[in-house]
XYZ file of C-alpha atoms in Angstrom:
325
model
C -42.633 -51.870 2.262
C -39.435 -53.909 1.974
C -37.552 -54.745 5.142
C -34.046 -53.409 5.642
C -31.250 -55.732 4.629
C -29.382 -57.431 7.464
C -26.247 -55.948 5.885
C -27.705 -52.465 6.350
C -28.503 -53.268 9.985
C -24.798 -54.018 10.422
C -23.878 -50.596 9.021
C -22.921 -51.856 5.542
C -24.660 -49.591 2.989
C -25.346 -52.347 0.453
C -27.939 -51.850 -2.266
C -31.111 -53.952 -2.262
C -29.816 -55.803 -5.353
C -26.217 -56.852 -6.107
C -24.600 -57.464 -9.479
C -22.957 -60.849 -9.976
C -19.848 -60.615 -12.138
C -19.476 -64.212 -13.311
C -20.256 -63.134 -16.889
C -17.266 -60.793 -17.152
C -13.922 -61.710 -18.684
C -14.986 -63.768 -21.692
C -14.476 -67.517 -21.882
C -13.390 -69.811 -19.041
C -9.891 -70.255 -20.420
C -6.423 -68.939 -19.724
C -6.379 -66.334 -22.494
C -5.671 -62.748 -21.373
C -8.509 -60.282 -20.968
C -9.191 -58.022 -23.942
C -10.176 -54.396 -24.426
C -13.641 -55.656 -25.366
C -13.875 -57.534 -22.045
C -13.037 -54.331 -20.179
C -15.528 -52.310 -22.246
C -18.225 -54.841 -21.380
C -17.302 -54.472 -17.723
C -17.584 -50.686 -17.798
C -20.992 -50.920 -19.457
C -22.263 -53.399 -16.882
C -20.995 -51.247 -14.010
C -22.576 -48.120 -15.510
C -25.908 -49.905 -15.925
C -25.772 -51.174 -12.345
C -24.896 -47.783 -10.896
C -27.690 -46.165 -12.910
C -30.311 -48.164 -10.988
C -28.682 -47.762 -7.599
C -26.650 -50.982 -7.385
C -23.469 -50.432 -5.386
C -22.553 -54.034 -4.507
C -20.642 -56.332 -6.847
C -20.214 -60.068 -6.331
C -17.139 -61.959 -7.552
C -15.415 -65.303 -7.018
C -11.787 -66.200 -7.610
C -12.863 -68.854 -10.131
C -15.147 -66.687 -12.300
C -13.808 -67.042 -15.846
C -10.687 -68.405 -14.145
C -9.893 -65.086 -12.461
C -10.535 -62.948 -15.520
C -13.716 -61.395 -14.113
C -11.678 -59.931 -11.264
C -8.966 -58.808 -13.682
C -11.588 -56.916 -15.679
C -12.688 -55.178 -12.499
C -9.075 -54.424 -11.649
C -8.745 -52.564 -14.943
C -12.018 -50.742 -14.266
C -10.575 -49.550 -10.950
C -7.460 -48.316 -12.756
C -9.621 -46.405 -15.209
C -11.893 -45.056 -12.458
C -9.807 -44.802 -9.274
C -12.578 -43.146 -7.237
C -14.960 -46.044 -7.852
C -13.404 -48.421 -5.319
C -14.484 -46.388 -2.302
C -17.982 -45.902 -3.713
C -18.895 -49.581 -4.019
C -18.918 -52.802 -2.014
C -16.868 -55.721 -3.317
C -17.612 -59.296 -2.314
C -15.656 -62.304 -3.537
C -15.482 -66.015 -2.804
C -12.877 -68.738 -2.493
C -12.745 -72.465 -1.854
C -13.311 -74.057 -5.275
C -10.328 -75.402 -7.232
C -11.211 -75.725 -10.901
C -10.274 -78.826 -12.819
C -7.060 -78.554 -14.818
C -5.727 -80.904 -17.531
C -5.134 -84.285 -15.932
C -7.721 -83.714 -13.186
C -10.928 -85.714 -13.075
C -13.056 -83.166 -11.202
C -13.241 -79.811 -9.476
C -12.439 -79.975 -5.765
C -13.239 -77.861 -2.717
C -10.486 -76.580 -0.425
C -10.965 -74.730 2.861
C -7.434 -75.377 4.072
C -5.952 -72.340 5.755
C -3.189 -71.936 3.208
C -5.583 -72.143 0.280
C -7.834 -69.469 1.778
C -4.877 -67.155 2.427
C -3.405 -67.689 -1.040
C -6.810 -67.224 -2.663
C -7.367 -63.863 -1.014
C -3.924 -62.652 -2.074
C -4.833 -63.629 -5.630
C -8.186 -61.853 -5.420
C -6.577 -58.652 -4.151
C -3.897 -58.795 -6.827
C -6.387 -59.260 -9.666
C -8.707 -56.553 -8.377
C -5.827 -54.200 -7.681
C -7.174 -53.295 -4.239
C -5.876 -53.571 -0.696
C -9.030 -55.082 0.764
C -12.366 -56.665 -0.057
C -15.473 -55.867 1.914
C -16.796 -59.433 2.236
C -15.212 -62.839 1.630
C -17.501 -65.849 1.215
C -16.469 -69.484 1.568
C -17.829 -70.764 -1.728
C -18.991 -74.375 -1.276
C -18.794 -76.708 1.729
C -15.546 -78.680 1.899
C -16.070 -82.124 3.492
C -12.454 -82.047 4.708
C -12.835 -78.649 6.377
C -11.141 -78.185 9.754
C -13.070 -75.292 11.343
C -10.168 -74.358 13.621
C -7.903 -74.023 10.578
C -10.504 -71.899 8.809
C -10.845 -69.714 11.891
C -7.089 -69.126 12.023
C -6.973 -68.111 8.350
C -9.898 -65.710 8.691
C -8.350 -64.170 11.809
C -5.136 -63.526 9.881
C -7.019 -61.938 6.981
C -8.969 -59.632 9.288
C -5.882 -58.675 11.297
C -3.997 -57.829 8.096
C -6.844 -55.615 6.876
C -7.342 -57.702 3.751
C -10.980 -58.648 4.461
C -13.513 -56.633 6.454
C -16.324 -59.176 6.797
C -16.937 -62.879 6.204
C -19.770 -65.064 4.976
C -20.541 -68.361 3.309
C -22.261 -69.676 0.213
C -24.390 -72.799 -0.288
C -24.277 -73.763 3.379
C -26.838 -75.155 5.817
C -27.582 -73.793 9.270
C -25.608 -76.663 10.845
C -22.525 -75.947 8.738
C -22.660 -72.253 9.616
C -23.063 -73.049 13.314
C -20.029 -75.349 13.214
C -17.848 -72.661 11.672
C -19.179 -69.961 13.959
C -18.319 -72.047 17.030
C -14.638 -71.661 16.171
C -14.576 -68.252 14.472
C -14.579 -64.972 16.404
C -15.711 -63.010 13.355
C -19.435 -63.332 12.590
C -20.555 -64.861 9.310
C -22.865 -62.197 7.915
C -23.903 -63.622 4.505
C -25.219 -66.921 3.182
C -25.603 -67.008 -0.605
C -28.020 -69.695 -1.828
C -29.635 -70.749 -5.095
C -33.104 -69.203 -4.872
C -35.518 -68.044 -7.544
C -39.070 -68.459 -8.768
C -37.818 -71.587 -10.556
C -35.678 -72.831 -7.637
C -38.280 -72.993 -4.872
C -37.110 -75.789 -2.567
C -36.277 -73.129 0.042
C -40.011 -72.389 0.261
C -41.125 -76.006 -0.123
C -38.942 -77.043 2.818
C -40.910 -74.783 5.126
C -44.410 -75.811 4.102
C -43.659 -79.539 3.893
C -42.597 -80.174 7.495
C -44.411 -83.237 8.902
C -45.686 -84.174 5.449
C -44.716 -87.043 3.160
C -43.151 -84.860 0.413
C -40.632 -83.462 2.928
C -38.316 -86.461 2.574
C -37.720 -85.579 -1.093
C -36.704 -81.967 -0.425
C -32.964 -81.575 -0.110
C -32.969 -77.934 1.009
C -31.746 -78.154 4.627
C -34.486 -77.508 7.145
C -33.968 -74.501 9.387
C -31.399 -72.706 7.230
C -33.576 -69.689 6.405
C -34.789 -69.494 9.977
C -31.253 -69.601 11.380
C -30.073 -66.841 9.048
C -33.028 -64.675 10.012
C -32.453 -65.187 13.734
C -28.724 -64.446 13.470
C -29.093 -61.411 11.179
C -27.243 -63.222 8.370
C -27.894 -61.732 4.948
C -29.592 -64.206 2.636
C -28.403 -63.643 -0.907
C -29.999 -65.357 -3.896
C -27.779 -66.490 -6.730
C -29.506 -67.242 -10.029
C -32.511 -65.067 -9.004
C -33.586 -64.374 -12.593
C -33.789 -68.120 -13.277
C -31.592 -67.746 -16.368
C -34.341 -65.757 -18.061
C -36.985 -68.509 -17.920
C -39.669 -65.994 -17.002
C -38.316 -62.984 -18.864
C -37.945 -63.810 -22.538
C -35.919 -67.000 -22.844
C -37.253 -69.631 -25.226
C -39.663 -71.957 -23.433
C -39.457 -74.719 -26.004
C -39.345 -78.102 -24.242
C -40.070 -76.491 -20.848
C -42.713 -78.129 -18.627
C -46.210 -76.692 -18.478
C -45.775 -75.178 -15.010
C -42.843 -73.062 -16.249
C -44.740 -71.939 -19.353
C -47.774 -70.979 -17.273
C -45.647 -69.138 -14.727
C -43.879 -67.151 -17.460
C -47.282 -66.068 -18.790
C -48.373 -65.063 -15.282
C -45.182 -63.038 -14.794
C -45.746 -61.213 -18.082
C -49.357 -60.488 -17.176
C -48.340 -59.005 -13.831
C -45.620 -56.948 -15.514
C -48.167 -55.543 -17.975
C -50.647 -54.766 -15.196
C -48.026 -52.992 -13.077
C -46.304 -51.241 -15.986
C -42.936 -52.848 -15.389
C -40.702 -55.647 -16.688
C -40.803 -59.418 -16.159
C -37.350 -59.197 -14.561
C -38.685 -56.806 -11.924
C -41.613 -59.110 -11.140
C -39.362 -62.162 -10.762
C -37.045 -60.303 -8.382
C -39.927 -58.712 -6.497
C -41.259 -62.205 -5.792
C -38.021 -62.997 -3.922
C -37.808 -59.602 -2.257
C -41.385 -59.744 -0.982
C -40.344 -62.545 1.373
C -39.872 -61.132 4.909
C -36.356 -62.591 5.155
C -35.107 -59.522 3.218
C -33.430 -61.593 0.497
C -30.845 -59.750 -1.598
C -30.863 -60.955 -5.223
C -27.470 -61.230 -6.923
C -28.376 -60.846 -10.586
C -26.033 -62.731 -12.873
C -26.516 -60.865 -16.133
C -23.948 -58.381 -17.422
C -26.214 -57.256 -20.272
C -26.930 -53.545 -19.604
C -30.508 -53.795 -20.870
C -31.314 -56.718 -18.590
C -29.620 -54.991 -15.649
C -31.697 -51.830 -16.063
C -34.809 -53.971 -16.574
C -34.481 -54.844 -12.878
C -34.812 -51.220 -11.779
C -38.377 -51.435 -10.428
C -37.881 -54.584 -8.358
C -37.403 -52.838 -5.021
C -40.329 -50.493 -5.675
C -42.931 -53.173 -6.387
C -45.299 -54.619 -3.843
C -46.767 -58.009 -4.611
C -49.939 -58.911 -2.749
C -50.071 -62.120 -0.767
C -52.343 -63.565 -3.472
C -49.964 -62.579 -6.268
C -47.009 -64.080 -4.374
C -48.793 -67.360 -3.720
C -50.194 -67.548 -7.259
C -46.670 -67.326 -8.676
C -45.298 -69.831 -6.172
C -48.015 -72.424 -6.707
C -47.811 -72.004 -10.480
C -44.053 -72.595 -10.477
C -44.489 -75.474 -8.045
C -46.857 -77.180 -10.444
C -49.099 -78.552 -7.704
C -51.616 -77.097 -5.272
C -50.845 -76.597 -1.616
C -52.385 -79.020 0.910
C-alpha cells in the first residue's frame, strides 16, 4: 500500500500524481495563445481530472508564460474549477532574450515579487497554492528571499512554499532564514534518471565520487516531511513507446521489461514506470509532463499497482546497466 503524501499529512488534499503544464501554450515564442492552445488545455485538464489528478504544476517561464495564460482562459471558461484544484508554479529563471548569451537565475526579492504578480495575472487568480523557487541562484541572499516570501504570504498571494532542484544543504540554508516551511522539493527522477538511488547505495564505494546527486537530500526531505516531486518521471517516453533507435542496450532491455510487466499486470507501460517511482517509501509524487490525453489516462493505474521488491530491483538494475555489489 502506498504511503500518504507529505502534502496530505500537511492537510493539502493533493492527488498522488500531478500534471505538469509545460507542454501547454504552443511554441516558446512571444506569439499570443490561440483557440487551439486553449482547446488542448481543456482536453488535458479533462483527462487529468478523469483519473483523479487535482494538482497542476506550472512555471512562469513555461512557453514564456503562455502555459499559464492558457490556464487563465480555462478558469474563465470554468470558474468553479479554481477552487477544486491545486495550482503550483515556479519562479527564478530568466529566459534568454535577443542579445543575451544565456539564461540566468534570479532569487532577488524584487524578481520573486514581480514574478508572482505576473503568475497571478496570467492565471487570473488571486492566489496560488504553492510557489517553488525554480533553480538555485548562486547569488541568492537568503534573508532577501525570506523577506519576499513573507510579503507574499502576508498579502495572501501564496499559501505555501517549496523549492526545485535543490540539495538538502541549500534547503537548510533557506529554512534558517524563512519562517514559512519549505514543503516541496521537485527533482529530476525517473527509471532513466536514477542517480538519486545510486547516491544511496554507493556511499563508501569508489563509484560514489562520480555521482553528482547530493548525498542526504532524499533523507532530509523525508525527515522534514518535505514532498519529493519527480519531474520527467515518464523519462520522455523511453519505456512507453518512444523509438529506441540508437539507445544503449540497458535502456532497450529495460523497456522490454517494462512492457512485460505491463502485460502481466494488465496495465500500461506508463503505469509501470510511475509505479516504480511510487513504490519507493519516500512517497514520491510524479509530475507527468505530457499533455496528450491518451498518455495522461494511460497513467491511471499507477497508484493502484504494487511492485514486488524483486520487480523494483530488476527494473533498477536493468536501467543501471550494471549489477549491484
